[in-house]
Structure formats: C-alpha cells, structure tokens
Short mmCIF file of C-alpha atoms in Angstrom, two decimals:
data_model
loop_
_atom_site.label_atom_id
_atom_site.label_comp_id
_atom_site.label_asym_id
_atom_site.label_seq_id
_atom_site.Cartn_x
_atom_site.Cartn_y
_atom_site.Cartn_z
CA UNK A 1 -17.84 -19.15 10.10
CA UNK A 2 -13.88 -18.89 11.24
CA UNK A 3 -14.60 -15.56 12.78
CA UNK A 4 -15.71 -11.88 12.34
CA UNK A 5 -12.77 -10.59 10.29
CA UNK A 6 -9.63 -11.54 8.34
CA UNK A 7 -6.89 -9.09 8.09
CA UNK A 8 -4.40 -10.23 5.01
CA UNK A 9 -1.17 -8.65 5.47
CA UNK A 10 0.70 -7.84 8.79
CA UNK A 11 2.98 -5.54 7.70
CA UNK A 12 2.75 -1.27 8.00
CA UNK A 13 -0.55 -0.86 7.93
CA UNK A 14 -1.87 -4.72 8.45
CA UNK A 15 -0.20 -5.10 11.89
CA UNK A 16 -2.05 -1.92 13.06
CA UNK A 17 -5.29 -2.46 11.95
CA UNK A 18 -5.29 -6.42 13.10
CA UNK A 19 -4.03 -4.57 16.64
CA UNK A 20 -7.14 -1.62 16.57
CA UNK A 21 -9.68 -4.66 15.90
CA UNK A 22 -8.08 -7.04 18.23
CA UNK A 23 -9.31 -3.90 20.77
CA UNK A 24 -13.11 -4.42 19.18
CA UNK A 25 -13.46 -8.23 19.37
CA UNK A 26 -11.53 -11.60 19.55
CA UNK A 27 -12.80 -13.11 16.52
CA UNK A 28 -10.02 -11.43 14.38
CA UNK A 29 -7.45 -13.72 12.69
CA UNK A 30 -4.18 -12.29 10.98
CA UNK A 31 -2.82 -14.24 7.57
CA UNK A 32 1.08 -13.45 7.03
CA UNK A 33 2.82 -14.85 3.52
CA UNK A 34 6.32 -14.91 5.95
CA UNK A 35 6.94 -13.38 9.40
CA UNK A 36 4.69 -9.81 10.88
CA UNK A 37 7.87 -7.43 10.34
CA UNK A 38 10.02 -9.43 7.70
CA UNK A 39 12.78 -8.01 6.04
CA UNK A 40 11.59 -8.10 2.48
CA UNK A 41 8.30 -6.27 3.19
CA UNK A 42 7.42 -2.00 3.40
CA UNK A 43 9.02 -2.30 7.18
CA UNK A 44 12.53 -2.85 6.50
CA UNK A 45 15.04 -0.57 6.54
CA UNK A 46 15.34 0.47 10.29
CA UNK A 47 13.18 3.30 10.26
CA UNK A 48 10.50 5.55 8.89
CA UNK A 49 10.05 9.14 8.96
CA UNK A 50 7.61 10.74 11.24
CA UNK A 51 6.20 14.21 10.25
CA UNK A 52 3.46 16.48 11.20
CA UNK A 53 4.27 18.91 8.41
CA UNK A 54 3.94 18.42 4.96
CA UNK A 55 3.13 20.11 1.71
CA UNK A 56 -0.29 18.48 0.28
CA UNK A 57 -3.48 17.75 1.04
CA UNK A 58 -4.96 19.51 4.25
CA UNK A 59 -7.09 16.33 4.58
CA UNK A 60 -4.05 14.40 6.16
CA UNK A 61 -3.65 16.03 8.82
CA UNK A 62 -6.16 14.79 10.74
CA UNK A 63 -4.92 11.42 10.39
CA UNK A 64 -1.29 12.41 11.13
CA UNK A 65 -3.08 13.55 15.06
CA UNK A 66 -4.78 10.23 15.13
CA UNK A 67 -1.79 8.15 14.35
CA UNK A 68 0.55 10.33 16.83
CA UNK A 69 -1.69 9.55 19.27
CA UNK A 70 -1.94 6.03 18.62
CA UNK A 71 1.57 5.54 18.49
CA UNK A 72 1.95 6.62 22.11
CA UNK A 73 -0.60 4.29 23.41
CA UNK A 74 0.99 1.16 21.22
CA UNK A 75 4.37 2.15 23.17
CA UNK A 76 2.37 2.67 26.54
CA UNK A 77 0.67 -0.87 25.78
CA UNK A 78 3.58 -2.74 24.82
CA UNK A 79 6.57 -1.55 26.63
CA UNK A 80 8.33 -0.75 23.66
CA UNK A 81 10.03 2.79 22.27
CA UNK A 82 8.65 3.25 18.67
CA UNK A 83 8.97 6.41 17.89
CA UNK A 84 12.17 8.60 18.46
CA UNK A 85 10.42 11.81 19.41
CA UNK A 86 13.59 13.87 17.66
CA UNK A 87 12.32 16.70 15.51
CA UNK A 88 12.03 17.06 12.08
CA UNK A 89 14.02 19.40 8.97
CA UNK A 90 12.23 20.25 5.65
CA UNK A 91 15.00 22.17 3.62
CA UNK A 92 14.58 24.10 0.66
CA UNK A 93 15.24 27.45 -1.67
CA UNK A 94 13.79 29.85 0.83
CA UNK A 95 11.88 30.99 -1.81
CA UNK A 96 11.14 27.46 -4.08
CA UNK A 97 7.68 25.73 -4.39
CA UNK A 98 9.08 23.05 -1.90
CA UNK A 99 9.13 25.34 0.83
CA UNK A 100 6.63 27.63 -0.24
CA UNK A 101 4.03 24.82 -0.18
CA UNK A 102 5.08 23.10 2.59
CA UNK A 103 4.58 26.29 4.39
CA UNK A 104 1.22 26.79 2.90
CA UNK A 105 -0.29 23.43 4.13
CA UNK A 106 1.59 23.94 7.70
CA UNK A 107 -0.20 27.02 7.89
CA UNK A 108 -3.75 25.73 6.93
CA UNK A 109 -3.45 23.12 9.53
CA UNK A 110 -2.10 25.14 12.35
CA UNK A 111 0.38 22.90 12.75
CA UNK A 112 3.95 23.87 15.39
CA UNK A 113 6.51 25.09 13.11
CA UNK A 114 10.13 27.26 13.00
CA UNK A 115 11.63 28.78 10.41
CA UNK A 116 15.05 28.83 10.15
CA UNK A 117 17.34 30.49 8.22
CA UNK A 118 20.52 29.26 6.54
CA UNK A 119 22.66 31.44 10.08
CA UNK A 120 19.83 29.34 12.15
CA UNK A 121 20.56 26.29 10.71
CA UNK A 122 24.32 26.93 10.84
CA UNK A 123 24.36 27.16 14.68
CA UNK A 124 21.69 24.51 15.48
CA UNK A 125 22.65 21.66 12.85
CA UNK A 126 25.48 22.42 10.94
CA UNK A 127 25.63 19.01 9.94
CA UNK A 128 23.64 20.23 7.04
CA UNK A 129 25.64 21.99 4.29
CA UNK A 130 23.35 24.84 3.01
CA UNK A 131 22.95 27.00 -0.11
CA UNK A 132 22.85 30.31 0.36
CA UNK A 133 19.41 30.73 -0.62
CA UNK A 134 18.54 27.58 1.81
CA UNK A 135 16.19 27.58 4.82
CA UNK A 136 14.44 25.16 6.68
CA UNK A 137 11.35 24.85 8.49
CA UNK A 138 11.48 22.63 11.98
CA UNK A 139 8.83 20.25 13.18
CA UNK A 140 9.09 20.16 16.95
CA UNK A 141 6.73 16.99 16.79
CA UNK A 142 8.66 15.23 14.09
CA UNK A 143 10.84 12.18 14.68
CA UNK A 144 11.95 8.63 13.37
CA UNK A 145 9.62 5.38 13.57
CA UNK A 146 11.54 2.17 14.49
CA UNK A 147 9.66 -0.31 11.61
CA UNK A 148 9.82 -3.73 12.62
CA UNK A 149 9.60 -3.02 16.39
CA UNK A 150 6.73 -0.81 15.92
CA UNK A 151 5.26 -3.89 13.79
CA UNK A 152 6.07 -6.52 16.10
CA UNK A 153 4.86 -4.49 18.92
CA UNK A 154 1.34 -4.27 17.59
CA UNK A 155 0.77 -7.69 16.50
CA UNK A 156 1.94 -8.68 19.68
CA UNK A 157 -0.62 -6.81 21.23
CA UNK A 158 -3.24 -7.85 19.00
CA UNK A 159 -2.43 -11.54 20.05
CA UNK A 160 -2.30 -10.41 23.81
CA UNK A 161 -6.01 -9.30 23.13
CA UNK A 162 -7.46 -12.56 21.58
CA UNK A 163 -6.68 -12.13 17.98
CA UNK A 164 -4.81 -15.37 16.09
CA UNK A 165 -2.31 -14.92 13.95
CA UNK A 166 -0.85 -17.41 11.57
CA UNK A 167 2.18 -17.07 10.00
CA UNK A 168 3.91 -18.46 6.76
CA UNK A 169 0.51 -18.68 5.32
CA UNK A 170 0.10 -16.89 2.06
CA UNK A 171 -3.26 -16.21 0.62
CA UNK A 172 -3.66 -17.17 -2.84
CA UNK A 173 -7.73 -16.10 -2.98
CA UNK A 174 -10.09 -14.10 -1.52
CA UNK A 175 -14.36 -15.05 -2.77
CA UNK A 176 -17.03 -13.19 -1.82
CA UNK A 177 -20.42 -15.62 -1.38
CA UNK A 178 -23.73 -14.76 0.50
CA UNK A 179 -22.16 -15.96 3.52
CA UNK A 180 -19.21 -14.19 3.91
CA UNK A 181 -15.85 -14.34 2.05
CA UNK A 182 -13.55 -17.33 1.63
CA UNK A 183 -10.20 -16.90 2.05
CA UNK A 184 -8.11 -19.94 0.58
CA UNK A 185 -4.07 -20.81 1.21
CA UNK A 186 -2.93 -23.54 -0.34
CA UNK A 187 -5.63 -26.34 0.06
CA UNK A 188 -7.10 -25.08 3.21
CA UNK A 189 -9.45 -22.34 3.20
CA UNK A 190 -11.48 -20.41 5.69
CA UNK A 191 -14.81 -18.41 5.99
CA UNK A 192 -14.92 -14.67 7.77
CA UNK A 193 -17.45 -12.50 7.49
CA UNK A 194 -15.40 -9.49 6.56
CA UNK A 195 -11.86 -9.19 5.05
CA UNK A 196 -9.25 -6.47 5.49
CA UNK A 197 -6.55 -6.40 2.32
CA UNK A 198 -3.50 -4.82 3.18
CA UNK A 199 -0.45 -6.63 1.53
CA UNK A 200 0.95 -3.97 0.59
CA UNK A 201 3.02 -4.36 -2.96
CA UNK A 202 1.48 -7.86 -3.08
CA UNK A 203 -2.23 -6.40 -3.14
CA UNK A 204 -2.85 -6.50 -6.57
CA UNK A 205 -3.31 -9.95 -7.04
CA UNK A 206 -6.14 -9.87 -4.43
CA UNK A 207 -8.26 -6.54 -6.25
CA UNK A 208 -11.19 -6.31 -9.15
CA UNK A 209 -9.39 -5.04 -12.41
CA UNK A 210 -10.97 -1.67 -11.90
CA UNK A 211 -7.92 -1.45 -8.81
CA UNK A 212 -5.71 -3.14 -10.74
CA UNK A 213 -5.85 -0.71 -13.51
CA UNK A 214 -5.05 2.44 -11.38
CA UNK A 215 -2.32 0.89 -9.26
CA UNK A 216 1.45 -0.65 -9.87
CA UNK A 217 4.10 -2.35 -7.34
CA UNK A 218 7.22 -0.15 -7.25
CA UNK A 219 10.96 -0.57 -6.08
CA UNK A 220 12.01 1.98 -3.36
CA UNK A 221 15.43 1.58 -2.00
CA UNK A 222 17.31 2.85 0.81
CA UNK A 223 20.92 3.95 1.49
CA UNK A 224 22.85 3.93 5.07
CA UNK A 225 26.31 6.23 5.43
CA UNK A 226 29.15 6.07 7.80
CA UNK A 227 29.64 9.51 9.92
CA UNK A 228 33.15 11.07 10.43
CA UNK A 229 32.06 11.69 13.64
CA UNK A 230 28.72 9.62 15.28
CA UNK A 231 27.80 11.55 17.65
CA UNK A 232 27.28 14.48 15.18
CA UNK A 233 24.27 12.40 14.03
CA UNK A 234 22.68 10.86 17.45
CA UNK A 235 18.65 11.53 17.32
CA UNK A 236 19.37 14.54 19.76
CA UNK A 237 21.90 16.60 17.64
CA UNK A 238 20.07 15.55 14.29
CA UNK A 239 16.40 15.43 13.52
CA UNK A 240 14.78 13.48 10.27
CA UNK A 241 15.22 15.78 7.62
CA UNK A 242 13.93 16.12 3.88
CA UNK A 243 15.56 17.92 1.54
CA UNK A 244 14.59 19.44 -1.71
CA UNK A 245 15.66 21.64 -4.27
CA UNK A 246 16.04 21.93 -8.41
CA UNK A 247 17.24 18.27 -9.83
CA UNK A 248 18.19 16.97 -6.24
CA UNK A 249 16.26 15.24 -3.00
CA UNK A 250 17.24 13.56 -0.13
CA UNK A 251 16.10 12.52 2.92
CA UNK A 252 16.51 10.71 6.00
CA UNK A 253 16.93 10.04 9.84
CA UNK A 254 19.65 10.12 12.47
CA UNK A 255 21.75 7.08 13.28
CA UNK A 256 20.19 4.04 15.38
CA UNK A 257 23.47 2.44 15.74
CA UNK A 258 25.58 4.58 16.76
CA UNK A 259 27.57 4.06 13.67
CA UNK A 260 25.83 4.40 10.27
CA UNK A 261 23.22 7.02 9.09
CA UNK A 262 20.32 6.65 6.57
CA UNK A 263 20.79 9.01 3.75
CA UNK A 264 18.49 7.79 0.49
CA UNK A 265 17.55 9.95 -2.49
CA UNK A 266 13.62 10.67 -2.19
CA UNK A 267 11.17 9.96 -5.21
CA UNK A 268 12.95 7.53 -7.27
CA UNK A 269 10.47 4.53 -6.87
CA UNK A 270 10.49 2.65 -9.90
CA UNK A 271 7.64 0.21 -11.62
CA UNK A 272 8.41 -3.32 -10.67
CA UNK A 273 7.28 -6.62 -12.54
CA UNK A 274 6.50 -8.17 -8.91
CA UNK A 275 6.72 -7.64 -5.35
CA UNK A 276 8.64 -11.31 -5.03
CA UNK A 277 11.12 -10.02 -7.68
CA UNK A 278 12.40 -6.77 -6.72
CA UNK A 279 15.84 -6.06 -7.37
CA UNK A 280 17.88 -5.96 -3.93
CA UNK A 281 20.87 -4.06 -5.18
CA UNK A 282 21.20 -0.48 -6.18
CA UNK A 283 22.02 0.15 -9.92
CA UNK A 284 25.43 1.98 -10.52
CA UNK A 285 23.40 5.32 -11.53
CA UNK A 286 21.61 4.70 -8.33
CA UNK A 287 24.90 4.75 -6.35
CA UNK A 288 26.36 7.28 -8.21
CA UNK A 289 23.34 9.93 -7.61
CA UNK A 290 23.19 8.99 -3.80
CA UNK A 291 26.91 9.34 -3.35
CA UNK A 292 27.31 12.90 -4.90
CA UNK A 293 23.95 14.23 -3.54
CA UNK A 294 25.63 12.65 0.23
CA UNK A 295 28.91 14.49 -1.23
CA UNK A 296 27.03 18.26 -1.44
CA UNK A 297 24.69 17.65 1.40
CA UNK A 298 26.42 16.15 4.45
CA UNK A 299 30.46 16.78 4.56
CA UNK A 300 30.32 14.69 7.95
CA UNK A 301 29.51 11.33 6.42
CA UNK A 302 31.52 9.23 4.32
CA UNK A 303 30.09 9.06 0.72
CA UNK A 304 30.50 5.53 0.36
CA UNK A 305 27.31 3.54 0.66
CA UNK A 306 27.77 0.98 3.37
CA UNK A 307 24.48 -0.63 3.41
CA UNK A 308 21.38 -0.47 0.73
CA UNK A 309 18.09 -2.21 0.30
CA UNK A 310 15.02 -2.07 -1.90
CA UNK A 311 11.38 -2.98 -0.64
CA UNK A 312 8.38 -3.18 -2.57
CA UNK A 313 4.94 -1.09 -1.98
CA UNK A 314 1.93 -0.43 -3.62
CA UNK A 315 1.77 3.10 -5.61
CA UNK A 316 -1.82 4.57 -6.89
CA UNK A 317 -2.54 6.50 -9.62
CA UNK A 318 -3.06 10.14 -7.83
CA UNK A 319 -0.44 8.59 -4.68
CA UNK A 320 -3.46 8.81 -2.55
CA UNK A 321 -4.30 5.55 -0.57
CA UNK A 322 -7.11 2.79 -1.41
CA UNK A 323 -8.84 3.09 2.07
CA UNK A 324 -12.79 1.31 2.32
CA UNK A 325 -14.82 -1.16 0.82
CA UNK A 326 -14.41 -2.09 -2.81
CA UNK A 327 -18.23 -1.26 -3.61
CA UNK A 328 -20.95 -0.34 -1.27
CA UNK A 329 -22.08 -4.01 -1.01
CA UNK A 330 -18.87 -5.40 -0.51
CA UNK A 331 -17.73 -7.54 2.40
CA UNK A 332 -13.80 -7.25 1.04
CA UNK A 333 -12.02 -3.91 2.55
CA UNK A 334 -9.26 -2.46 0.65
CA UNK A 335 -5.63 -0.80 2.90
CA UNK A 336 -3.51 -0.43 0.83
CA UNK A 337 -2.01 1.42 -1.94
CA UNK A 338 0.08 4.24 0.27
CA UNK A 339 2.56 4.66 -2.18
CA UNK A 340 5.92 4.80 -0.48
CA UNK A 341 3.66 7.16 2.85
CA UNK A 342 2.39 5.03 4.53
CA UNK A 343 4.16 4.18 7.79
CA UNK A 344 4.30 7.42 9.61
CA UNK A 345 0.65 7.18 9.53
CA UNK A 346 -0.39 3.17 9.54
CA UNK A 347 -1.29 3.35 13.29
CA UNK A 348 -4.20 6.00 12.41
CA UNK A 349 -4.60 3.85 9.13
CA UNK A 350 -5.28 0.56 10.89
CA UNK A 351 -7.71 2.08 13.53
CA UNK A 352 -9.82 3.94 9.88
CA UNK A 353 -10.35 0.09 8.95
CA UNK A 354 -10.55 -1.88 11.66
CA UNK A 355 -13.57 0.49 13.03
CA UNK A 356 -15.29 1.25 9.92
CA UNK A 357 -14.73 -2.82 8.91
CA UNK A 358 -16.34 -3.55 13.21
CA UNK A 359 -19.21 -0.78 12.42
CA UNK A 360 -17.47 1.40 14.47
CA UNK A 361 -16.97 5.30 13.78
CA UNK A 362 -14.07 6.89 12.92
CA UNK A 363 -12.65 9.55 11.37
CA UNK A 364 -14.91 11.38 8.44
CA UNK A 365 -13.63 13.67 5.17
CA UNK A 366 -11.86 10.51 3.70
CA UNK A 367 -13.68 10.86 0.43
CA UNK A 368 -10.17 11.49 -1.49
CA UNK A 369 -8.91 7.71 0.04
CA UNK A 370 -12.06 6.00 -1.21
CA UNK A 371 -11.17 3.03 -3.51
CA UNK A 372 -14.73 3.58 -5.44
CA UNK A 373 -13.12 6.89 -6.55
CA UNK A 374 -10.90 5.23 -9.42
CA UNK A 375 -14.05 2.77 -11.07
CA UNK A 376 -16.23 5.72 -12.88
CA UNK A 377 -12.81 6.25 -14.63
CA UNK A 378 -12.36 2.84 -15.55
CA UNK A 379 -13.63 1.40 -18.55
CA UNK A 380 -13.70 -2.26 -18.73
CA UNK A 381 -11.48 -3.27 -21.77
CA UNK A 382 -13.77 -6.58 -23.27
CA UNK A 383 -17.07 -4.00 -22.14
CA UNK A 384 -15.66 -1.52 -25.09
CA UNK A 385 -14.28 -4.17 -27.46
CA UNK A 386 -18.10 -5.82 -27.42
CA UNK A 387 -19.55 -2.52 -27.75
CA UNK A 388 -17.35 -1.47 -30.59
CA UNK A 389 -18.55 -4.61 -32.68
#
C-alpha cells in the first residue's frame, strides 16, 4: 500500500481537499497532469468571485459559511492574502426574477444584505450605468478570490503537513481491487486505499458511464478591460458585481493590477470535444457581445478587449456538483462536476471530501450533491439493446 489516500487533481477543488486531509494524516499523496495552479486549468484567470448571496438552492449556504471560514484560516496558515474582502453587487430589474429570487434565497438564509436603489447606486458606485428600473442588492461579505495563489497556498500547506505531491504526472487509470485502488501513470502505478477524483474538465475519463452520461466538459472564457480612470475600479471603490437582466449578463471583479478590469459575459459556457482542446481565443460573436454589453454597462472602461482566455470545467446535468462515493461500496470518491461554481466554495468542498473520504464528519443535507443521484436515471445502453432482442 502507497498510502491512505490519492487525491487526482490539484486544481480548485483538488488543492483544497489534498490540504483538509493533509490536516487528518500524512499518508496523502497529490497526482497533478502539469503544475497545482497552471494556467490552462479552472484557476486561471486572476480571480474568482466570492459571494454569500445567491438565488438557488438554500442548501448552499451552509457550505458558502464553511468555505468563508476556511479561507481565512488557509490565509492565517500560509501567510498569503486570498481573498479580497471587497463587497459584492447583484444588479437587476428591481422587479425581474433575477432579483426577485436572489432576494428570496438571501432571505431564507438570513444572510447580510442592502438594497439599493438605482439614486443608491448612483452615489456609492456610479461606475455602474443603471436602467431606470435597476437596483442592486449589496453583499457586505462578498469579495474576489485570487485563483492560483489561493491554489498554491493550499498545496503548499498540504506539503508543509506531510502530504507528497507529484507533479507532471497524469493519471491515465484508476482500478478498484479488494485491496484498494490502483492508480496507474504511464508505466508506473501505485496502490491507495481510497481515491479522491477531482480533475475537473478532465474527470470524465476517470467515471463509470452512468457519470459520464449526465456530465460534459465545457469552454468558459473570460474578458479583461482597460479603465479610463484605475482608480475608479480599485477593490475599495468597486465590489464583484453580477449583472442580469432580459437578453444580457455580465459579471466580474475589480482590477488586481491597477490597470485592467475583468468584465466577461456570464452563462455562455459552451460543450467542448476535450478539456486538452479548448479553444483559447474568443469567437468574433463572442467579442462582439462582450464589447457592447461593456459599452451599456461600464462607460469608464474602454470597450476593447485587452486580454481573454477560455478554461475548461466539468458541467452536470442539473449544474449541481458530483460530491461522494460512486456507489456505497466504492473506494473511488467523486469532486467534481461544479459546473463553472466551484471556486468560491472549493475550500468548504475539499474539507466535505477529505473528511467524509478520512471517516471524519462533516457537513450533512448534501443529498442534492450525491453522485448516486444521476444512476436510477440511467439506463445502460447494451442492458436495453439485449433486452429488446
């Protein structure tokens, strides 16, 4: 045996969990295809939103406290600032379903909020060119996640605490025997009694066809501005903000360098043949929506795009993630499958699979993450073919 547990995958939500179990024992051992924090993973792109209000399931919230939490004792264990504590905009039709929802989940969890009207928002951020009809609500505990520090800051700690990590070693197989489960890269394989998948948009080619079935790789891409005036946009004149009304969505976080600001159209993931193959460049559509939505929403930047990326991830079926075991006897742990969410929460993400993989508790009502919840709906496609003969 090479060890207690295997954690495939050190990017979002790999990095945290290989940190959370590196707390639990030694005998933890990280596999990473590249680099923990490369470029062409989920954690580029600067930053990630951090929000503690949302429109959606109730059931998150109680991971968004973990992971806040956890986030300020990865900084206070590392040194390192993670998250910029800045605030957070959700701007709507005062009266849409955007806002109207968002408000109804805020509400149901309790959770700090202001409303502010379109005069409000005028006088605090007037960055923001409004409708009218526009208001916004503000998240006082809101703010912008710095992606590969936050990444590199974790498995750092991790390897501070015992765990090995080895890099540039991509896993072509994971087998379950009575012993344990092999993991194999290349010609050299290894034995663990326990594996944690979370590769992200490369999962798929690790999970039973039941997964398979009920999940695709998508492109998301990102879009960086140049402000008229910078320090109109510094984290403590301009929180994250998302933005949604009608045909249009944007959202995105104040400027890290002083110089450029991420502004990139929200929910426009596309399917992807393979997480090695995604397109890098944005399509001329693609530049020509993000450009006039910049246009309307923000008269202080530029609407020229002077940086873009795309990054793969791992969508589901009902955008929910695949958190726990892939059957009740399984040694193989599934973490992925967070569908373009996952970062803001990957610290309380990591610490749900690295205790429940260690036999430790953690947090309960995760029923509507369970991986088990997509195989009654799956029908094996040779099972019906047989039984239709």
């Amino acid at each position: 045996m090479d060890g207690k547990l295997a954690v495939i995958g050190l990017g979002s939500i790999g990095s945290m969990a290989l940190w959370q179990a590196s707390r639990l024992t030694d005998s933890v051992v990280g596999f990473e295809a590249q680099s923990p924090g490369h470029a062409r993973s989920a954690v580029g792109g600067d930053t990630r939103l951090f929000r503690m209000i949302y429109r959606g399931l109730p059931d998150y919230y109680p991971i968004l406290q973990r992971s806040r939490d956890l986030w300020a004792e990865l900084e206070a264990e590392t040194g390192q600032d993670i998250l910029i504590r800045c605030g957070g905009l959700s701007i709507g039709t005062a009266d849409g379903p955007y806002i109207r929802n968002l408000l109804e989940t805020t509400r149901t969890n309790r959770a700090a909020h202001e409303i502010l009207n379109r005069d409000a928002m005028a006088e605090r951020y007037p960055q923001h060119n409004l409708r009218a009809d526009d208001c916004a609500v503000y998240d006082p505990n809101a703010g912008a996640l710095r992606t590969d520090r936050a990444v590199t800051a974790a498995v750092a700690a991790a390897q501070a605490n015992g765990a090995t990590v080895l890099s540039n070693t991509p896993v072509s197989s994971i087998r379950e025997t009575d012993d344990g489960v092999v993991v194999t890269s290349g010609e050299n394989s290894w034995t663990f009694e326990r594996v944690i998948v979370s590769s992200g948009g490369w999962s798929q080619r690790l999970m039973p066809d039941y997964l398979k079935a009920h999940t695709e790789t998508r492109r998301i891409f990102l879009s960086w501005f140049v402000a008229r005036d910078a320090a109109q946009f510094t984290p403590d004149r301009f929180p994250i903000f998302s933005r949604i009304y009608e045909g249009r969505s944007m959202y995105g976080a104040p400027s890290v360098d002083g110089v450029t600001v991420k502004a990139t159209l929200d929910g426009r993931g596309a399917p992807t043949p393979a997480a090695d193959s995604v397109p890098r460049d944005l399509t001329d559509f693609e530049i020509a929506e993000t450009t006039e939505t910049v246009q309307e929403f923000f008269p202080g930047l530029i609407p020229n795009i002077v940086r873009s990326d795309a990054f793969p991830d791992l969508y589901t079926g009902d955008r929910n993630p695949l958190l726990g075991w892939l059957s009740e006897s399984s040694k193989i742990y599934c973490a992925t499958g967070f569908s373009g969410g996952g970062f803001k929460n990957a610290t309380g993400y990591g610490h749900i699979a690295a205790y429940e993989v260690l036999g430790k508790q953690s947090l309960g009502g995760l029923e509507f993450v369970r991986p088990d919840r997509f195989e009654t709906s799956w029908t094996n496609p040779s099972a019906s073919t047989a039984t239709a003969i």
